[in-house]
Amino acid sequence: MSLSTPPGTSREGLTGFEGQLIGPEDAGYDEARAVYNGMIDKRPALIARCATPADVARTIGFARERDLLLAVRGGGHNGAGLGTCDDGVVIDLSLMRDIQVDPEARTVRVGGGCTWGEVDRATGEHGLATPSGIISTTGVGGLTLGGGLGHLTRRFGLAIDNLLEAELVLADGERVRASADEHPELFWAIRGGGGNFGVVTSFLFRLHEVGDIFGGPTFWPVEDGAEVLAAYREFLPGAPRELNGFFAFHTVPPGPPFPEEIHGRKVCGVVWCYVGDEAAATAAMAPLLDILPEPLMHGVQSMPHHALQSAFDGLYPAGDQWYWRADFVNEIPDEAVEIHARFGQEMPTLKSTMHLYPIDGAAHDVAPADTPWSYRDARWGAVFAGVDPDAANVSQIRKWSIGYHEALHPYSAGGAYVNMMMEEGQERIRASYRGNYERLARIKATYDPANTFRVNQNIQPAT
Ligand SMILES: Cc1cc2nc3c(=O)[nH]c(=O)nc-3n(C[C@H](O)[C@H](O)[C@H](O)COP(=O)(O)OP(=O)(O)OC[C@H]3O[C@@H](n4cnc5c(N)ncnc54)[C@H](O)[C@@H]3O)c2cc1C
């Protein structure tokens, strides 16, 4: 443990801290302050890598007594950089990564600092899984607290729909368990309301039987974007819920497993995940594939769920520059299809992308007010992500992402998935929670009246 004192903070209040304390003059500070999005360059006064819930409580008290801004970091993946802050204290949960699978009870208990890859591998050993996202390096904490959309959404719902309980440290340092029976209002709020209500030190998720899935990408030339998207929008809502398929624009990376002749080629396509075997998957995909031209690549196969989850990891390592925009979408009219087709062809860099994540199937079994995640009637979550390793290209990726979003926003449902927004202001946050915002604000006033947890898509305490 480092004992040096960062400017402006005395560490006396952290006596007994069991984890690691890292300040600006400590070796490893730059590594410790870096988050996934290379565009975020914040300099906290102190990074507290907590080892226990007691460390978390000590650090919250430390920051509050000194009136320092407090950020909480799970996997550090947030596009807007909400896992860190300038000049304040960061609670970094990366030492709290315990994972306990209970195959009998079909549950997994997960430390607040875990990333999805390690959870998926541990549950996969038992032929079990819980819904997460599409990239294995994303944090369980932020993804779950914001909702959690991914390969298993249509079959088993959002990550929050499978959350059974959570252990939290509250703003006053109290440790509580939130579930349907204990602190039920708090339990409601953390299923979509983000890190506004406390620091989650462990999550308990329901597991489902998920043996090998059948999945991977089907790619067509980007020039076929309008035809493929128009067919996809008609096909997907009627497809069986075992079949998840998100529509995407991508550029084919220059390496295996992609055939050399399409390296560097802009494509549109669907990334599939069928929970079941090849024969059933092929039959489920056929109504779409049969009416479209021969694809450039149909790279589907049986594989463990965690293998599909990790498929994008190599393409998107930590440190790239990311600029995000997002919207919920109910329908994709012909005019919107044409706009997609145009911006798909104008993707500015190899890693820039647009995804349409399905929100139907099991996600529609939950009513809009059952959790804060109010857009249960939406059909897709659209994300427009400008991505490049080179900081010199930031204005280019930003311009494309914003232009694409603004052109399509009039066709959207209004709000956006909070986990895929930048810092876009209160109006946008309210639009994303719709009628659930006021209840969230009342719960915030009960559990965090001073808004200690405000480095997030912030819910303002009701007055
Ligand atoms: C490459 C990439 C792929 C993604 N893919 C998906 C996807 O498929 N599906 C999807 O739904 N989302 C996806 N996301 C978005 C992702 O859900 C958000 O970025 C999320 O905020 C990441 O969580 P984190 O813990 O890694 O982030 P962090 O930056 O650590 O934290 C994000 C926010 O959550 C809070 N937080 C995190 N952990 C805790 C905790 N234990 N207790 C209290 N508050 C906490 C933080 O305070 C902060 O406000 C992706 C993001 C990236 C960069």
Coordinates of C-alpha atoms and ligand atoms in Angstrom, one line a residue:
M1 CA 0.0 0.0 0.0
S2 CA 1.3 3.4 -0.9
L3 CA 1.5 5.9 2.0
S4 CA 2.3 9.0 0.1
T5 CA -0.1 11.9 0.3
P6 CA -1.6 13.4 -2.7
P7 CA -1.9 17.2 -2.7
G8 CA -5.0 18.4 -0.9
T9 CA -5.8 15.1 0.8
S10 CA -4.5 13.7 4.0
R11 CA -5.0 10.0 4.3
E12 CA -5.4 10.0 8.0
G13 CA -9.1 9.3 7.7
L14 CA -8.3 6.0 5.9
T15 CA -6.5 4.3 8.8
G16 CA -7.2 0.6 8.5
F17 CA -7.7 0.7 4.8
E18 CA -6.9 -2.8 3.5
G19 CA -6.7 -2.2 -0.3
Q20 CA -4.3 0.1 -2.2
L21 CA -4.2 3.9 -2.1
I22 CA -2.8 5.6 -5.2
G23 CA -2.2 9.4 -5.6
P24 CA -0.6 11.6 -8.2
E25 CA 2.9 11.1 -7.0
D26 CA 2.7 7.4 -6.7
A27 CA 4.3 5.0 -9.2
G28 CA 1.5 3.5 -11.3
Y29 CA -0.8 6.6 -11.0
D30 CA -1.1 7.1 -14.7
E31 CA -2.0 3.4 -15.2
A32 CA -4.4 3.5 -12.3
R33 CA -6.3 6.6 -13.5
A34 CA -6.7 5.4 -17.1
V35 CA -10.2 4.2 -18.1
Y36 CA -11.3 2.3 -21.2
N37 CA -12.1 5.3 -23.3
G38 CA -8.8 6.9 -24.3
M39 CA -10.6 10.3 -24.8
I40 CA -11.1 10.6 -21.0
D41 CA -8.1 12.1 -19.3
K42 CA -9.0 12.8 -15.6
R43 CA -6.7 13.3 -12.7
P44 CA -8.2 12.2 -9.4
A45 CA -6.6 13.3 -6.1
L46 CA -6.8 9.8 -4.8
I47 CA -7.7 6.4 -6.2
A48 CA -8.8 4.0 -3.4
R49 CA -8.7 0.4 -4.6
C50 CA -11.0 -1.1 -2.0
A51 CA -10.5 -4.7 -0.9
T52 CA -13.7 -4.9 1.3
P53 CA -17.0 -3.3 1.9
A54 CA -15.5 -1.7 5.0
D55 CA -12.9 0.0 2.7
V56 CA -15.7 1.3 0.6
A57 CA -17.5 2.7 3.6
R58 CA -14.2 4.3 4.9
T59 CA -13.6 5.9 1.5
I60 CA -17.1 7.3 1.2
G61 CA -16.7 8.8 4.7
F62 CA -13.3 10.2 3.8
A63 CA -14.6 11.9 0.7
R64 CA -17.7 13.3 2.4
E65 CA -15.8 14.7 5.4
R66 CA -13.5 16.6 3.0
D67 CA -16.2 17.6 0.6
L68 CA -14.4 15.9 -2.2
L69 CA -16.1 14.7 -5.4
L70 CA -16.6 10.9 -5.3
A71 CA -16.5 8.6 -8.4
V72 CA -17.1 4.9 -8.3
R73 CA -15.4 2.6 -10.8
G74 CA -16.5 -0.9 -11.7
G75 CA -15.1 -2.0 -15.1
G76 CA -14.1 1.5 -16.2
H77 CA -15.8 1.0 -19.5
N78 CA -18.3 3.9 -19.4
G79 CA -18.1 6.0 -22.6
A80 CA -18.5 9.3 -20.8
G81 CA -15.8 8.3 -18.2
L82 CA -18.2 8.2 -15.3
G83 CA -15.9 5.8 -13.4
T84 CA -13.5 8.6 -12.6
C85 CA -13.3 12.3 -11.9
D86 CA -10.9 15.3 -11.7
D87 CA -9.5 16.2 -8.3
G88 CA -11.8 14.0 -6.2
V89 CA -11.7 10.4 -4.9
V90 CA -12.2 7.3 -7.0
I91 CA -13.5 4.2 -5.3
D92 CA -12.0 1.5 -7.6
L93 CA -13.6 -1.9 -7.1
S94 CA -11.2 -3.9 -9.3
L95 CA -9.9 -5.8 -6.2
M96 CA -13.4 -7.0 -5.4
R97 CA -13.8 -9.8 -8.0
D98 CA -15.0 -12.8 -6.1
I99 CA -17.3 -15.1 -8.1
Q100 CA -19.3 -17.9 -6.6
V101 CA -21.4 -20.1 -8.8
D102 CA -24.1 -22.2 -7.2
P103 CA -25.2 -24.7 -9.9
E104 CA -27.9 -26.2 -7.7
A105 CA -29.6 -22.9 -6.9
R106 CA -28.7 -21.6 -10.4
T107 CA -27.3 -18.4 -9.1
V108 CA -24.0 -16.6 -9.3
R109 CA -22.7 -14.1 -6.7
V110 CA -20.3 -11.6 -8.2
G111 CA -18.0 -9.0 -6.7
G112 CA -18.8 -5.3 -7.6
G113 CA -15.5 -5.0 -9.6
C114 CA -15.9 -8.0 -11.9
T115 CA -15.9 -7.9 -15.6
W116 CA -18.3 -10.0 -17.7
G117 CA -15.7 -12.3 -19.3
E118 CA -14.7 -13.8 -15.9
V119 CA -18.3 -14.2 -14.9
D120 CA -19.3 -15.8 -18.2
R121 CA -16.4 -18.3 -18.1
A122 CA -17.1 -19.3 -14.5
T123 CA -20.8 -19.9 -15.1
G124 CA -20.1 -21.5 -18.6
E125 CA -18.2 -24.3 -16.8
H126 CA -21.6 -25.4 -15.5
G127 CA -23.5 -24.9 -18.8
L128 CA -25.1 -21.8 -17.3
A129 CA -25.2 -18.1 -18.1
T130 CA -26.9 -14.8 -17.1
P131 CA -27.7 -12.1 -19.7
S132 CA -24.9 -9.5 -20.0
G133 CA -23.6 -7.5 -23.1
I134 CA -21.6 -8.2 -26.2
I135 CA -18.0 -7.5 -25.0
S136 CA -16.4 -9.4 -22.2
T137 CA -14.2 -6.6 -20.8
T138 CA -17.2 -4.5 -19.8
G139 CA -17.8 -4.1 -16.0
V140 CA -20.6 -6.0 -14.4
G141 CA -21.3 -3.0 -12.1
G142 CA -22.1 -0.3 -14.6
L143 CA -23.7 -2.5 -17.2
T144 CA -26.1 -4.1 -14.7
L145 CA -27.0 -0.9 -12.9
G146 CA -27.8 0.8 -16.2
G147 CA -29.9 -2.2 -17.6
G148 CA -27.7 -4.6 -19.6
L149 CA -28.5 -5.3 -23.2
G150 CA -26.8 -8.1 -25.0
H151 CA -26.8 -11.5 -26.8
L152 CA -29.2 -13.1 -24.4
T153 CA -31.7 -10.2 -24.2
R154 CA -34.5 -11.7 -26.3
R155 CA -34.3 -15.1 -24.6
F156 CA -33.8 -14.1 -21.0
G157 CA -34.3 -10.3 -20.7
L158 CA -31.9 -7.6 -19.6
A159 CA -29.2 -8.1 -16.9
I160 CA -31.5 -6.3 -14.4
D161 CA -34.3 -8.8 -15.1
N162 CA -32.1 -11.5 -13.7
L163 CA -30.7 -9.6 -10.7
L164 CA -32.0 -11.2 -7.4
E165 CA -30.2 -9.1 -4.9
A166 CA -27.4 -6.7 -4.3
E167 CA -25.2 -5.7 -1.4
L168 CA -24.5 -2.0 -1.1
V169 CA -22.7 0.5 0.9
L170 CA -24.9 3.6 1.2
A171 CA -23.8 7.3 1.3
D172 CA -23.9 7.3 5.1
G173 CA -21.6 4.2 5.2
E174 CA -24.4 1.7 6.2
R175 CA -24.2 -1.7 4.5
V176 CA -27.5 -3.1 3.3
R177 CA -28.9 -5.8 1.1
A178 CA -31.5 -4.9 -1.5
S179 CA -33.9 -7.5 -2.9
A180 CA -37.6 -8.0 -3.4
D181 CA -37.9 -8.4 0.4
E182 CA -35.3 -6.1 1.8
H183 CA -35.2 -2.4 0.9
P184 CA -37.6 -3.1 -2.1
E185 CA -37.7 0.5 -3.2
L186 CA -33.9 0.6 -3.4
F187 CA -33.9 -2.7 -5.2
W188 CA -36.3 -1.2 -7.7
A189 CA -34.1 1.8 -8.2
I190 CA -30.8 0.0 -8.8
R191 CA -32.4 -2.0 -11.7
G192 CA -31.7 0.7 -14.2
G193 CA -31.1 3.8 -12.1
G194 CA -27.3 3.4 -12.3
G195 CA -24.8 4.1 -9.5
N196 CA -27.0 6.8 -8.0
F197 CA -28.0 5.0 -4.8
G198 CA -24.9 3.4 -3.3
V199 CA -21.8 1.3 -4.1
V200 CA -22.7 -2.2 -5.0
T201 CA -20.1 -4.6 -3.5
S202 CA -21.8 -7.8 -4.7
F203 CA -24.6 -8.8 -7.1
L204 CA -26.6 -12.1 -7.1
F205 CA -27.9 -13.1 -10.5
R206 CA -30.2 -15.9 -11.7
L207 CA -28.6 -18.3 -14.1
H208 CA -30.1 -20.1 -17.1
E209 CA -29.2 -23.3 -18.9
V210 CA -27.1 -22.1 -21.9
G211 CA -25.0 -24.8 -23.4
D212 CA -23.1 -23.9 -26.6
I213 CA -24.9 -21.2 -28.5
F214 CA -24.9 -21.0 -32.3
G215 CA -23.8 -17.6 -33.5
G216 CA -21.4 -15.2 -35.2
P217 CA -21.7 -12.6 -38.0
T218 CA -23.3 -12.6 -41.4
F219 CA -21.9 -9.7 -43.5
W220 CA -23.1 -8.2 -46.8
P221 CA -21.5 -5.3 -48.7
V222 CA -22.3 -1.9 -47.1
E223 CA -23.9 -0.9 -50.4
D224 CA -26.6 -3.4 -49.6
G225 CA -27.3 -1.7 -46.3
A226 CA -30.8 -0.4 -47.2
E227 CA -32.0 -3.8 -48.5
V228 CA -30.6 -5.8 -45.6
L229 CA -31.9 -3.4 -42.9
A230 CA -35.3 -3.2 -44.5
A231 CA -35.6 -7.0 -44.5
Y232 CA -34.1 -7.3 -41.0
R233 CA -36.6 -4.8 -39.5
E234 CA -39.5 -6.9 -40.8
F235 CA -37.9 -10.2 -39.8
L236 CA -36.5 -9.8 -36.3
P237 CA -39.7 -9.0 -34.3
G238 CA -41.3 -12.2 -35.5
A239 CA -38.3 -14.4 -35.0
P240 CA -38.3 -16.9 -32.1
R241 CA -36.9 -15.5 -28.9
E242 CA -34.1 -18.0 -28.8
L243 CA -32.7 -16.0 -31.7
N244 CA -30.9 -12.7 -31.0
G245 CA -29.5 -10.8 -33.9
F246 CA -28.2 -7.2 -33.7
F247 CA -27.9 -5.3 -37.0
A248 CA -24.5 -3.6 -37.4
F249 CA -22.3 -1.5 -39.8
H250 CA -18.7 -2.5 -39.4
T251 CA -15.4 -2.5 -41.4
V252 CA -13.9 -6.0 -41.6
P253 CA -10.7 -6.1 -39.5
P254 CA -7.6 -7.1 -41.4
G255 CA -6.9 -10.5 -39.8
P256 CA -8.4 -13.9 -39.0
P257 CA -11.0 -15.2 -38.8
F258 CA -12.1 -13.0 -41.7
P259 CA -11.4 -14.0 -45.3
E260 CA -8.5 -11.9 -46.7
E261 CA -10.6 -10.8 -49.7
I262 CA -12.9 -8.8 -47.5
H263 CA -10.3 -7.3 -45.1
G264 CA -10.9 -3.6 -44.8
R265 CA -14.2 -3.7 -46.6
K266 CA -17.2 -1.8 -45.1
V267 CA -20.1 -4.1 -44.4
C268 CA -23.5 -4.3 -43.0
G269 CA -24.7 -7.4 -41.2
V270 CA -26.3 -9.2 -38.3
V271 CA -24.4 -10.7 -35.3
W272 CA -26.4 -13.7 -34.3
C273 CA -26.7 -15.6 -31.0
Y274 CA -29.1 -18.5 -31.0
V275 CA -29.6 -20.3 -27.7
G276 CA -29.9 -23.8 -29.1
D277 CA -28.4 -26.1 -31.7
E278 CA -27.3 -25.5 -35.3
A279 CA -30.4 -27.1 -36.9
A280 CA -32.9 -25.0 -35.0
A281 CA -30.7 -21.9 -35.4
T282 CA -30.4 -22.4 -39.2
A283 CA -34.2 -22.8 -39.5
A284 CA -34.8 -19.6 -37.4
M285 CA -32.4 -17.5 -39.5
A286 CA -33.7 -18.9 -42.9
P287 CA -36.6 -16.5 -43.4
L288 CA -34.2 -13.6 -43.5
L289 CA -31.2 -15.2 -45.2
D290 CA -33.4 -16.8 -47.9
I291 CA -34.7 -13.4 -49.2
L292 CA -31.4 -11.6 -49.2
P293 CA -28.5 -11.8 -51.7
E294 CA -25.6 -14.2 -51.0
P295 CA -23.6 -12.7 -48.1
L296 CA -19.9 -11.9 -48.2
M297 CA -19.5 -14.0 -45.1
H298 CA -21.7 -16.3 -43.0
G299 CA -19.4 -16.9 -40.1
V300 CA -21.7 -18.7 -37.7
Q301 CA -20.8 -21.8 -35.6
S302 CA -21.4 -23.5 -32.3
M303 CA -19.4 -22.1 -29.5
P304 CA -19.6 -21.4 -25.8
H305 CA -21.5 -18.2 -24.9
H306 CA -18.3 -16.7 -23.4
A307 CA -16.5 -17.2 -26.7
L308 CA -19.1 -15.1 -28.6
Q309 CA -18.9 -12.5 -25.8
S310 CA -15.2 -12.2 -26.3
A311 CA -15.3 -12.1 -30.1
F312 CA -15.0 -8.3 -30.3
D313 CA -12.4 -8.0 -27.5
G314 CA -9.4 -8.0 -29.8
L315 CA -10.8 -5.4 -32.1
Y316 CA -11.7 -3.1 -29.2
P317 CA -8.8 -3.0 -26.6
A318 CA -8.7 -0.4 -23.9
G319 CA -7.4 3.0 -24.8
D320 CA -9.1 3.7 -28.1
Q321 CA -10.9 7.1 -28.5
W322 CA -14.7 6.6 -28.3
Y323 CA -17.5 9.0 -28.9
W324 CA -21.0 7.7 -28.3
R325 CA -24.5 8.7 -29.2
A326 CA -27.6 6.5 -28.7
D327 CA -31.4 6.4 -29.0
F328 CA -34.3 4.0 -28.4
V329 CA -36.2 3.1 -31.5
N330 CA -39.7 1.8 -32.0
E331 CA -39.8 1.4 -35.7
I332 CA -37.4 2.0 -38.6
P333 CA -39.4 3.7 -41.5
D334 CA -38.0 3.8 -45.0
E335 CA -36.6 7.3 -44.6
A336 CA -34.6 6.1 -41.6
V337 CA -33.4 3.1 -43.5
E338 CA -32.0 5.4 -46.2
I339 CA -30.2 7.6 -43.6
H340 CA -28.7 4.5 -42.0
A341 CA -27.5 3.3 -45.4
R342 CA -25.8 6.7 -46.1
F343 CA -24.1 7.0 -42.8
G344 CA -23.0 3.3 -42.9
Q345 CA -21.2 4.0 -46.1
E346 CA -19.6 7.1 -44.6
M347 CA -18.1 5.3 -41.5
P348 CA -15.0 7.4 -40.9
T349 CA -12.6 4.8 -39.4
L350 CA -12.0 1.1 -39.2
K351 CA -13.4 0.7 -35.8
S352 CA -16.4 3.1 -36.0
T353 CA -19.7 1.2 -35.9
M354 CA -23.5 1.4 -35.5
H355 CA -25.4 -1.3 -33.7
L356 CA -29.2 -1.9 -33.3
Y357 CA -29.6 -4.1 -30.2
P358 CA -33.0 -5.9 -30.0
I359 CA -35.2 -5.0 -27.0
D360 CA -38.1 -7.4 -27.5
G361 CA -38.7 -11.0 -26.5
A362 CA -38.2 -11.5 -22.8
A363 CA -37.3 -7.8 -22.3
H364 CA -41.0 -7.0 -23.2
D365 CA -42.3 -9.4 -20.5
V366 CA -41.4 -6.7 -17.9
A367 CA -43.7 -3.7 -17.7
P368 CA -42.3 -0.1 -18.1
A369 CA -42.8 0.7 -14.4
D370 CA -41.6 -2.6 -13.0
T371 CA -38.0 -1.3 -13.1
P372 CA -36.7 2.2 -13.9
W373 CA -35.8 1.0 -17.4
S374 CA -38.9 2.5 -18.9
Y375 CA -38.5 1.8 -22.6
R376 CA -39.9 -1.7 -22.5
D377 CA -42.0 -0.9 -25.5
A378 CA -39.0 0.1 -27.7
R379 CA -37.8 -2.5 -30.2
W380 CA -34.1 -1.5 -30.5
G381 CA -31.4 0.4 -28.7
A382 CA -29.4 2.2 -31.4
V383 CA -25.8 3.2 -30.7
F384 CA -23.6 5.3 -33.0
A385 CA -20.0 4.9 -31.9
G386 CA -17.1 6.7 -33.5
V387 CA -14.0 4.8 -32.5
D388 CA -10.3 5.2 -33.4
P389 CA -7.0 4.5 -31.7
D390 CA -5.6 7.9 -32.9
A391 CA -6.5 11.0 -30.8
A392 CA -5.9 13.1 -34.0
N393 CA -9.1 11.6 -35.4
V394 CA -11.4 12.6 -32.6
S395 CA -13.1 15.4 -34.4
Q396 CA -13.8 13.1 -37.4
I397 CA -15.4 10.3 -35.3
R398 CA -17.3 12.8 -33.2
K399 CA -18.7 14.5 -36.3
W400 CA -19.9 11.3 -37.8
S401 CA -21.4 10.0 -34.6
I402 CA -23.3 13.3 -33.8
G403 CA -24.3 13.7 -37.5
Y404 CA -25.7 10.2 -37.7
H405 CA -27.5 10.5 -34.4
E406 CA -29.0 13.9 -35.2
A407 CA -30.2 12.7 -38.6
L408 CA -32.1 9.8 -37.0
H409 CA -33.2 11.3 -33.7
P410 CA -36.5 12.5 -35.2
Y411 CA -37.4 8.8 -36.0
S412 CA -36.4 7.7 -32.4
A413 CA -38.6 7.0 -29.4
G414 CA -37.2 10.0 -27.6
G415 CA -34.8 8.8 -24.8
A416 CA -31.7 6.7 -24.9
Y417 CA -30.1 3.8 -23.0
V418 CA -28.2 5.6 -20.2
N419 CA -25.2 3.3 -20.5
M420 CA -24.6 4.4 -24.1
M421 CA -24.8 8.2 -23.6
M422 CA -22.1 10.8 -23.1
E423 CA -22.8 13.5 -20.6
E424 CA -25.8 15.0 -22.3
G425 CA -27.6 16.8 -19.5
Q426 CA -30.6 16.5 -17.3
E427 CA -33.2 16.8 -20.0
R428 CA -31.8 13.8 -21.8
I429 CA -31.7 11.7 -18.5
R430 CA -35.3 12.5 -17.7
A431 CA -36.3 11.6 -21.3
S432 CA -34.6 8.2 -20.8
Y433 CA -36.4 7.4 -17.6
R434 CA -39.7 8.9 -18.7
G435 CA -42.5 8.4 -16.0
N436 CA -40.0 6.6 -13.7
Y437 CA -37.8 9.6 -13.1
E438 CA -39.9 11.1 -10.2
R439 CA -39.9 7.8 -8.3
L440 CA -36.2 7.5 -8.8
A441 CA -35.8 11.1 -7.5
R442 CA -37.8 10.2 -4.3
I443 CA -35.7 7.1 -3.7
K444 CA -32.6 9.2 -4.2
A445 CA -33.8 11.6 -1.6
T446 CA -34.2 8.8 0.9
Y447 CA -30.9 7.0 0.2
D448 CA -28.6 9.8 -1.0
P449 CA -30.1 13.1 -0.1
A450 CA -26.8 15.0 -0.4
N451 CA -26.2 13.6 -3.9
T452 CA -22.9 12.1 -2.8
F453 CA -23.1 9.7 -5.8
R454 CA -23.3 12.2 -8.6
V455 CA -20.6 11.1 -11.0
N456 CA -23.2 9.2 -13.1
Q457 CA -26.2 9.9 -15.3
N458 CA -27.5 11.8 -12.3
I459 CA -30.9 11.5 -10.7
Q460 CA -31.4 14.7 -8.6
P461 CA -32.9 14.0 -5.1
A462 CA -36.5 15.1 -4.9
T463 CA -36.9 18.2 -2.7
Ligands
LIG1 C1 -16.7 -1.6 -25.7 C2 -18.0 -1.4 -25.0 C3 -19.0 -2.3 -25.2 C4 -20.2 -2.2 -24.5 N1 -21.2 -3.1 -24.7 C5 -22.4 -3.1 -24.0 C6 -23.4 -4.0 -24.2 O1 -23.2 -5.0 -25.0 N2 -24.5 -3.9 -23.5 C7 -24.7 -2.9 -22.6 O2 -25.7 -2.9 -21.9 N3 -23.8 -2.0 -22.4 C8 -22.6 -2.0 -23.1 N4 -21.7 -1.1 -23.0 C9 -22.0 0.1 -22.1 C10 -21.7 -0.2 -20.7 O3 -22.8 -0.9 -20.1 C11 -21.4 1.0 -19.9 O4 -20.3 1.7 -20.4 C12 -21.2 0.8 -18.4 O5 -21.3 2.0 -17.7 C13 -19.9 0.1 -18.1 O6 -19.9 -0.4 -16.8 P1 -18.4 -0.4 -16.1 O7 -18.6 -0.9 -14.7 O8 -17.4 -1.0 -17.0 O9 -18.1 1.2 -16.1 P2 -17.5 2.3 -15.1 O10 -16.9 3.3 -16.0 O11 -16.6 1.6 -14.1 O12 -18.8 2.8 -14.3 C14 -19.9 3.3 -15.1 C15 -20.9 3.9 -14.1 O13 -21.5 2.9 -13.3 C16 -21.2 3.1 -11.9 N5 -20.7 1.9 -11.3 C17 -20.0 0.9 -11.8 N6 -19.9 -0.1 -10.9 C18 -20.6 0.2 -9.8 C19 -20.8 -0.4 -8.6 N7 -20.4 -1.7 -8.4 N8 -21.6 0.2 -7.7 C20 -22.1 1.4 -8.0 N9 -21.9 2.1 -9.1 C21 -21.1 1.5 -10.0 C22 -20.1 4.2 -11.9 O14 -20.1 5.0 -10.8 C23 -20.4 5.0 -13.2 O15 -21.4 5.9 -12.9 C24 -20.4 -1.2 -23.6 C25 -19.4 -0.3 -23.4 C26 -18.2 -0.4 -24.1 C27 -17.1 0.6 -23.9

